[in-house]
Every structure is written in structure tokens, then in C-alpha cells.
Short mmCIF file of C-alpha atoms in Angstrom, two decimals:
data_model
loop_
_atom_site.label_atom_id
_atom_site.label_comp_id
_atom_site.label_asym_id
_atom_site.label_seq_id
_atom_site.Cartn_x
_atom_site.Cartn_y
_atom_site.Cartn_z
CA MET A 1 28.53 14.00 15.92
CA PRO A 2 26.76 10.78 14.88
CA ALA A 3 26.65 9.82 11.21
CA PRO A 4 23.34 10.63 9.46
CA ILE A 5 20.84 7.87 8.95
CA ARG A 6 21.20 6.40 5.46
CA VAL A 7 17.83 5.92 3.77
CA GLY A 8 17.35 4.00 0.55
CA VAL A 9 14.13 4.22 -1.42
CA VAL A 10 12.94 1.69 -4.00
CA MET A 11 10.26 3.27 -6.13
CA ASP A 12 8.93 3.77 -9.64
CA PRO A 13 10.79 6.40 -11.73
CA ILE A 14 10.81 9.59 -9.67
CA GLU A 15 10.68 11.76 -12.78
CA HIS A 16 7.21 10.40 -13.57
CA ILE A 17 5.50 11.03 -10.23
CA LYS A 18 3.02 13.81 -9.51
CA PRO A 19 4.98 15.71 -6.85
CA ALA A 20 2.02 17.57 -5.36
CA LYS A 21 0.24 14.28 -4.61
CA ASP A 22 3.02 11.74 -4.16
CA SER A 23 3.31 10.20 -0.68
CA THR A 24 6.77 8.77 -1.31
CA LEU A 25 8.11 12.23 -2.08
CA ALA A 26 6.58 13.49 1.18
CA MET A 27 8.44 10.73 3.04
CA LEU A 28 11.73 11.60 1.35
CA GLN A 29 11.28 15.29 2.19
CA ALA A 30 10.61 14.42 5.82
CA ALA A 31 13.71 12.23 5.98
CA GLN A 32 15.87 14.87 4.33
CA ALA A 33 14.57 17.54 6.74
CA ARG A 34 16.04 15.45 9.56
CA GLY A 35 19.44 15.49 7.91
CA TRP A 36 19.20 11.89 6.73
CA GLU A 37 20.99 10.80 3.54
CA LEU A 38 18.81 9.71 0.62
CA HIS A 39 19.74 6.99 -1.86
CA TYR A 40 17.54 6.16 -4.85
CA ALA A 41 16.94 2.88 -6.70
CA GLU A 42 14.39 1.26 -8.94
CA LEU A 43 13.54 -2.43 -8.99
CA SER A 44 15.97 -3.08 -11.84
CA ASP A 45 18.80 -1.69 -9.67
CA LEU A 46 18.60 -4.52 -7.12
CA TRP A 47 20.23 -7.94 -7.29
CA LEU A 48 21.76 -10.78 -5.27
CA ARG A 49 25.35 -11.93 -5.60
CA ASP A 50 26.39 -15.00 -3.62
CA GLY A 51 23.59 -14.32 -1.15
CA LYS A 52 24.48 -10.65 -0.66
CA ALA A 53 21.91 -7.94 -1.49
CA MET A 54 23.39 -5.36 -3.84
CA GLY A 55 22.12 -2.22 -5.53
CA ARG A 56 22.97 0.60 -7.87
CA LEU A 57 22.22 3.49 -5.52
CA ALA A 58 22.12 7.13 -6.59
CA PRO A 59 22.40 10.01 -4.11
CA LEU A 60 19.14 11.94 -4.09
CA THR A 61 18.07 15.43 -3.07
CA VAL A 62 14.39 16.40 -3.00
CA ARG A 63 12.63 19.75 -3.00
CA ALA A 64 9.12 21.12 -2.44
CA ASP A 65 9.05 22.53 -5.96
CA PRO A 66 6.40 21.08 -8.30
CA ALA A 67 8.48 22.07 -11.33
CA ASP A 68 11.84 20.78 -10.04
CA TRP A 69 11.38 18.29 -7.24
CA PHE A 70 14.60 16.24 -7.24
CA SER A 71 18.26 16.01 -8.15
CA ARG A 72 19.86 12.59 -8.62
CA GLY A 73 23.56 11.94 -8.66
CA ASP A 74 25.53 9.18 -10.33
CA ALA A 75 24.61 5.69 -9.19
CA ALA A 76 27.27 3.54 -7.57
CA THR A 77 27.23 -0.17 -6.79
CA ARG A 78 27.20 -0.92 -3.08
CA PRO A 79 25.75 -3.50 -0.67
CA LEU A 80 22.24 -2.71 0.50
CA GLY A 81 23.52 -3.61 3.95
CA ASP A 82 25.35 -0.26 3.99
CA LEU A 83 21.98 1.43 4.47
CA ASP A 84 20.12 1.88 7.74
CA VAL A 85 16.60 1.99 6.26
CA ILE A 86 15.01 1.01 2.96
CA LEU A 87 11.61 2.40 2.03
CA MET A 88 10.01 -0.15 -0.30
CA ARG A 89 7.63 2.06 -2.27
CA LYS A 90 7.33 0.25 -5.58
CA ASP A 91 3.71 0.35 -6.74
CA PRO A 92 1.85 -2.85 -7.63
CA PRO A 93 1.09 -4.95 -9.66
CA PHE A 94 1.97 -7.50 -7.06
CA ASP A 95 3.49 -9.97 -9.51
CA MET A 96 6.38 -12.42 -9.39
CA GLU A 97 8.89 -9.65 -10.11
CA TYR A 98 7.66 -7.84 -7.01
CA ILE A 99 7.98 -11.03 -4.98
CA TYR A 100 11.52 -11.63 -6.23
CA SER A 101 12.45 -8.13 -5.08
CA THR A 102 11.25 -8.96 -1.56
CA TYR A 103 13.71 -11.86 -1.42
CA ILE A 104 16.51 -9.40 -2.17
CA LEU A 105 15.22 -7.10 0.55
CA ASP A 106 15.05 -10.08 2.91
CA ARG A 107 18.80 -10.47 2.53
CA ALA A 108 19.30 -6.77 3.25
CA GLU A 109 17.14 -7.14 6.35
CA ALA A 110 19.30 -10.08 7.46
CA GLU A 111 22.27 -7.70 7.41
CA GLY A 112 20.53 -5.31 9.78
CA VAL A 113 18.65 -2.94 7.46
CA LEU A 114 15.19 -1.81 8.59
CA VAL A 115 12.96 -2.40 5.55
CA VAL A 116 9.66 -0.47 5.55
CA ASN A 117 7.45 -2.40 5.09
CA ARG A 118 8.97 -5.73 6.06
CA PRO A 119 9.57 -7.96 2.99
CA GLN A 120 7.99 -11.07 4.49
CA GLY A 121 4.88 -9.07 5.31
CA LEU A 122 4.71 -7.72 1.77
CA ARG A 123 4.67 -11.30 0.50
CA ASP A 124 2.30 -12.69 3.12
CA MET A 125 -0.27 -9.88 3.23
CA ASN A 126 -1.96 -9.62 -0.11
CA GLU A 127 -3.92 -6.41 0.25
CA LYS A 128 -7.27 -8.00 -0.51
CA VAL A 129 -6.74 -11.52 0.83
CA TYR A 130 -5.31 -10.45 4.20
CA THR A 131 -8.71 -9.10 5.21
CA ALA A 132 -9.60 -12.76 5.82
CA TRP A 133 -7.50 -12.64 9.01
CA PHE A 134 -10.00 -10.09 10.42
CA PRO A 135 -13.45 -11.33 9.34
CA GLU A 136 -15.13 -9.46 12.20
CA CYS A 137 -13.96 -6.21 10.54
CA CYS A 138 -15.22 -7.00 7.05
CA ALA A 139 -18.42 -7.29 5.05
CA PRO A 140 -19.27 -10.70 3.55
CA THR A 141 -16.40 -11.67 1.26
CA LEU A 142 -15.66 -14.58 -1.06
CA ILE A 143 -12.27 -15.40 -2.60
CA THR A 144 -12.56 -18.14 -5.18
CA ARG A 145 -11.89 -19.33 -8.73
CA ASP A 146 -15.30 -21.00 -8.94
CA MET A 147 -17.71 -19.01 -11.13
CA ALA A 148 -20.74 -20.92 -9.84
CA ASP A 149 -19.85 -19.89 -6.30
CA MET A 150 -19.63 -16.28 -7.47
CA GLN A 151 -23.09 -16.55 -9.02
CA ALA A 152 -24.44 -17.98 -5.76
CA PHE A 153 -22.84 -15.12 -3.79
CA LEU A 154 -24.49 -12.63 -6.14
CA ARG A 155 -27.88 -14.27 -5.66
CA GLU A 156 -27.39 -14.21 -1.87
CA HIS A 157 -26.48 -10.52 -1.63
CA GLY A 158 -28.19 -9.00 -4.66
CA LYS A 159 -25.36 -6.57 -5.44
CA ILE A 160 -21.63 -7.23 -5.23
CA VAL A 161 -18.21 -5.83 -6.03
CA CYS A 162 -15.78 -8.01 -8.00
CA LYS A 163 -12.06 -7.36 -8.44
CA PRO A 164 -8.77 -9.12 -9.15
CA LEU A 165 -6.35 -9.86 -6.31
CA TYR A 166 -3.34 -8.17 -7.88
CA GLY A 167 -4.52 -4.71 -9.01
CA MET A 168 -4.41 -1.18 -7.64
CA GLY A 169 -5.92 2.23 -8.25
CA GLY A 170 -9.41 0.93 -9.01
CA ARG A 171 -8.38 -1.12 -12.01
CA SER A 172 -10.77 -3.86 -13.14
CA ILE A 173 -13.30 -3.31 -10.34
CA PHE A 174 -16.85 -4.25 -11.27
CA VAL A 175 -20.14 -3.59 -9.47
CA ILE A 176 -22.82 -6.12 -10.41
CA ASP A 177 -26.45 -6.53 -9.40
CA GLY A 178 -28.67 -9.55 -9.84
CA ALA A 179 -30.22 -8.26 -13.06
CA ASP A 180 -26.87 -7.66 -14.79
CA LYS A 181 -26.60 -9.98 -17.78
CA ASN A 182 -22.86 -9.32 -17.92
CA ALA A 183 -22.22 -11.03 -14.59
CA SER A 184 -21.05 -14.27 -16.18
CA VAL A 185 -18.72 -12.37 -18.49
CA VAL A 186 -17.20 -10.51 -15.54
CA PHE A 187 -16.65 -13.74 -13.61
CA GLU A 188 -15.12 -15.39 -16.66
CA THR A 189 -12.82 -12.43 -17.25
CA LEU A 190 -11.60 -12.01 -13.68
CA THR A 191 -11.01 -15.74 -13.11
CA GLU A 192 -9.84 -16.45 -16.67
CA TYR A 193 -12.53 -19.14 -16.87
CA GLY A 194 -11.83 -20.54 -13.42
CA GLN A 195 -8.03 -20.48 -13.65
CA ARG A 196 -7.32 -17.47 -11.41
CA TYR A 197 -8.57 -16.41 -7.97
CA ALA A 198 -10.63 -13.25 -7.62
CA ILE A 199 -12.47 -11.55 -4.77
CA VAL A 200 -16.16 -10.68 -4.48
CA GLN A 201 -17.64 -8.64 -1.66
CA ARG A 202 -21.11 -7.51 -0.71
CA TYR A 203 -21.70 -4.06 -2.19
CA LEU A 204 -21.68 -1.35 0.45
CA PRO A 205 -24.00 1.49 -0.63
CA GLU A 206 -22.38 3.94 1.80
CA ILE A 207 -19.63 4.48 -0.75
CA VAL A 208 -21.92 6.81 -2.71
CA GLU A 209 -22.33 9.34 0.11
CA THR A 210 -19.41 8.80 2.48
CA GLY A 211 -16.91 7.23 0.11
CA ASP A 212 -14.08 4.77 0.52
CA SER A 213 -12.06 6.06 3.50
CA ARG A 214 -8.31 5.56 3.83
CA VAL A 215 -7.33 5.14 7.48
CA ILE A 216 -3.55 5.42 7.78
CA LEU A 217 -1.69 3.43 10.44
CA VAL A 218 1.83 4.44 11.45
CA ASP A 219 3.48 1.62 13.39
CA GLY A 220 0.04 0.29 14.29
CA GLU A 221 -1.45 3.60 15.45
CA PRO A 222 -4.07 5.48 13.39
CA VAL A 223 -3.53 9.01 12.15
CA PRO A 224 -6.37 11.16 13.62
CA TYR A 225 -7.96 11.81 10.21
CA ALA A 226 -9.17 9.61 7.36
CA LEU A 227 -9.30 10.48 3.69
CA ALA A 228 -12.78 9.75 2.31
CA ARG A 229 -12.56 9.18 -1.42
CA ILE A 230 -15.96 10.03 -2.90
CA PRO A 231 -16.66 8.48 -6.31
CA ASP A 232 -17.50 10.65 -9.28
CA ALA A 233 -21.22 10.59 -10.13
CA THR A 234 -20.40 8.55 -13.24
CA ASP A 235 -18.26 5.93 -11.47
CA ASN A 236 -18.52 3.34 -8.69
CA ARG A 237 -14.88 3.43 -7.64
CA GLY A 238 -13.60 5.25 -4.58
CA ASN A 239 -10.04 5.60 -5.87
CA LEU A 240 -8.27 8.90 -6.44
CA ALA A 241 -6.60 7.40 -9.50
CA ALA A 242 -10.07 6.72 -10.91
CA GLY A 243 -11.29 10.29 -10.41
CA ALA A 244 -12.68 10.14 -6.87
CA LYS A 245 -12.61 13.30 -4.75
CA GLY A 246 -10.54 13.21 -1.55
CA VAL A 247 -12.33 14.69 1.47
CA GLY A 248 -10.68 14.48 4.88
CA ARG A 249 -12.64 13.74 8.04
CA PRO A 250 -11.83 12.97 11.69
CA LEU A 251 -11.73 9.32 12.64
CA ASN A 252 -14.92 7.98 14.17
CA ASP A 253 -15.33 5.34 16.87
CA ARG A 254 -15.68 2.56 14.31
CA ASP A 255 -12.45 3.60 12.57
CA ARG A 256 -10.62 3.48 15.89
CA TRP A 257 -12.10 0.09 16.72
CA LEU A 258 -10.97 -1.30 13.37
CA ALA A 259 -7.49 0.15 13.86
CA GLY A 260 -7.37 -1.35 17.34
CA ARG A 261 -8.22 -4.79 16.00
CA ILE A 262 -5.79 -4.74 13.07
CA GLY A 263 -3.00 -2.34 14.01
CA PRO A 264 -1.22 -4.38 16.71
CA SER A 265 -0.87 -7.40 14.42
CA LEU A 266 0.58 -5.23 11.67
CA ARG A 267 3.02 -3.56 14.05
CA GLU A 268 4.26 -6.91 15.37
CA ARG A 269 4.94 -8.07 11.83
CA GLY A 270 6.95 -5.02 10.85
CA MET A 271 4.31 -3.27 8.76
CA ILE A 272 5.04 0.32 9.76
CA PHE A 273 3.02 2.25 7.16
CA VAL A 274 -0.36 0.78 6.21
CA GLY A 275 -3.62 2.06 4.77
CA LEU A 276 -6.96 0.50 5.72
CA ASP A 277 -9.73 1.02 3.16
CA VAL A 278 -13.03 1.40 5.00
CA ILE A 279 -16.52 1.60 3.46
CA GLY A 280 -19.59 1.82 5.66
CA GLY A 281 -17.57 0.77 8.70
CA PHE A 282 -16.09 -2.33 7.04
CA VAL A 283 -12.51 -2.92 5.95
CA THR A 284 -12.30 -3.86 2.28
CA GLU A 285 -8.51 -3.82 1.81
CA ILE A 286 -5.36 -3.66 3.94
CA ASN A 287 -2.84 -1.76 1.86
CA VAL A 288 0.77 -2.59 2.69
CA THR A 289 2.71 -2.10 -0.54
CA SER A 290 2.77 1.65 -1.18
CA PRO A 291 -0.17 3.31 0.62
CA THR A 292 -0.96 6.91 -0.28
CA GLY A 293 -3.09 9.72 1.16
CA ILE A 294 -0.40 11.71 2.98
CA ARG A 295 -0.56 14.85 0.86
CA GLU A 296 -4.32 15.30 0.93
CA LEU A 297 -4.61 14.95 4.71
CA ASP A 298 -1.60 17.16 5.39
CA LYS A 299 -3.08 19.86 3.18
CA GLN A 300 -6.53 19.75 4.76
CA PHE A 301 -5.55 19.37 8.43
CA GLY A 302 -1.97 20.60 8.74
CA THR A 303 -0.72 17.16 9.76
CA ASP A 304 2.78 15.85 9.08
CA ILE A 305 2.14 12.17 8.44
CA ALA A 306 5.49 11.54 6.79
CA GLY A 307 7.10 13.11 9.85
CA LEU A 308 5.20 10.67 12.07
CA LEU A 309 6.55 7.85 9.95
CA MET A 310 10.12 9.11 10.24
CA ASP A 311 9.66 9.37 14.02
CA ALA A 312 8.49 5.75 14.10
CA ILE A 313 11.48 4.68 12.01
CA ALA A 314 13.86 6.57 14.31
CA ARG A 315 12.35 4.84 17.34
CA ARG A 316 12.78 1.42 15.73
CA LEU A 317 16.40 2.18 14.87
CA ALA A 318 17.07 3.46 18.38
CA SER A 319 15.57 0.34 19.96
CA ARG A 320 17.88 -1.80 17.83
CA ALA A 321 20.90 0.18 18.94
CA ARG A 322 20.25 -0.37 22.66
#
């Protein structure tokens, strides 16, 4: 009988997650259901010694119990190369500490570990900036430190969305129209007076009615349903963390076209689990760090998205073994 697949997960503290909504927990449950071994670590548990990726890894058992969703054993020091797969599920901010962790995971990958998503891709594909590789899929977008250019973009489009390049969950997102006297203050704040890059995009009014849709790609292929995140009436942000309501819907032709344009490139670069954010038929972000949305779609449509991911991982491992 072959040895079980050994899966490591790097995540934020598991005791602080919301188990009913957490996509990482869904992945771990799907892996465990296949008889795979689970090993838990946080960012502080990873290091390099003489070029070798090491970790303090704790055996992990997960359960579908919202009051008691995991058991963690005693951590032991071992090479990350002992694992078959590492799920990199640490949430942003995408800061230098995050980047340093990808170098450690690079060394694990060099020893044969399948890292999901690939460390080089995590570094190269900033979730907001990487949209620039697919301009035909996006609304007008400007990435700059120049506040005068931001003002000109606002005058051109009349209403815009401004956000930092490093955030998540709807943090520090501003919607500005031409009459807003706070526009200069927003530009100054986001760029730190021209010292930091920020992104501005043409405002897409469809977000009010149809929301900000998460289209999930598993190894480049779209899941059949998208999660439309409808903003609260008092907010502009289509983020569940900011109070938006998640409403599932079947993919439409435009969603599939976008996935067809972007998915193959992501698959080739080892980005196995990705979330496209789509508003009014335009991609606004390409989420590669720790995309969510599994639980809501599974609940509404009876899908098993984490299972699809585990199937994709198993296929990748099998292709390596041949």
C-alpha cells in the first residue's frame, strides 16, 4: 500500500479562523478525507539552514465541527523537503516578511515539494498589478505614485476607485467622484505624498446591483459558479470581510472568456488555486495568495471545490512520478 501524501499547510493561527467560512479549512478537510497526512505551520515556523528549508511541523487533524474544528499535535523540526505538498495559505499583507517566506518555499520546491501556489508566482503576481498583463480583460487602470496623474485620471473618468497595492479584504479602498474635495487627501494618503505606488481604476457602477464576483480557477479551469459579493447599502466595497453579501450565480459567457484568457497563463506558472475578481465583466484583481469563496459556493450549489483542488494536486503529483 503506497504511503499517504504528506501535506503541509502554512497559514495564520488556525484557532482564530471562522471554521464555517474558512476556505483553508475546507482544503484540509478534503485532503484528510483522501487519507492524506496533514502538517501545520505558521510563518514563524519556517527557516533556512545552510540552504535547506526547515520547519517546525505539527501533525494536524481537522473536523467539520464549528465548535471543535482541529486537533494539533506536538511540533517537530524536520526538512520541508519531507513533504509532498505545501499549501501556502498565509493571508496578506504582502510585505517583505511574506516575500522572505517565498524564498524558503522556493528551496522546498527545489527539493521536489509541490507548493500551491508556486512561490515565484506569489512574488511575481501582485494581485492588483498583475492585471496589467491582461489589459484586454480590465477596465481603464492606472498604477502610479504621481498624484497629478491620479487627478488627471479622475478628471478623465469622473468617478474612480483608489486602493493600495498591498491590502486585502477591502481595506483602504476609496471611491471618489470629480466633486469630492477629499480626492487630494486620498491620493496623498495612499501614495504617502508620492513615495508609494497605488492603483486607481475607473469606477464600475455594476457593483451596486451585480456585485464584485469571485471566479475561482482550479489549475486554470473555472469552477462553474461565481460568488457575487453585493455591497451593503452603506458601503462601496464588494468584500465579504467588509460586510458584503455573498450570492452565487452560474458563470456567464464573459466570465468564461476571461478565464480562458487568463487561466492558461496561471496554470503554466504553477498557480493552481486563483480567484479572479470581476465587476461588470472586467477583471479588477487576480488573487493568488489565499483566495476564498469555497464555503459559500459549496453551500449554495453542492459543489466540492476543495475536492477539485485536491484532484488537481493529485494529478500534478502523479505526472511528476511518471
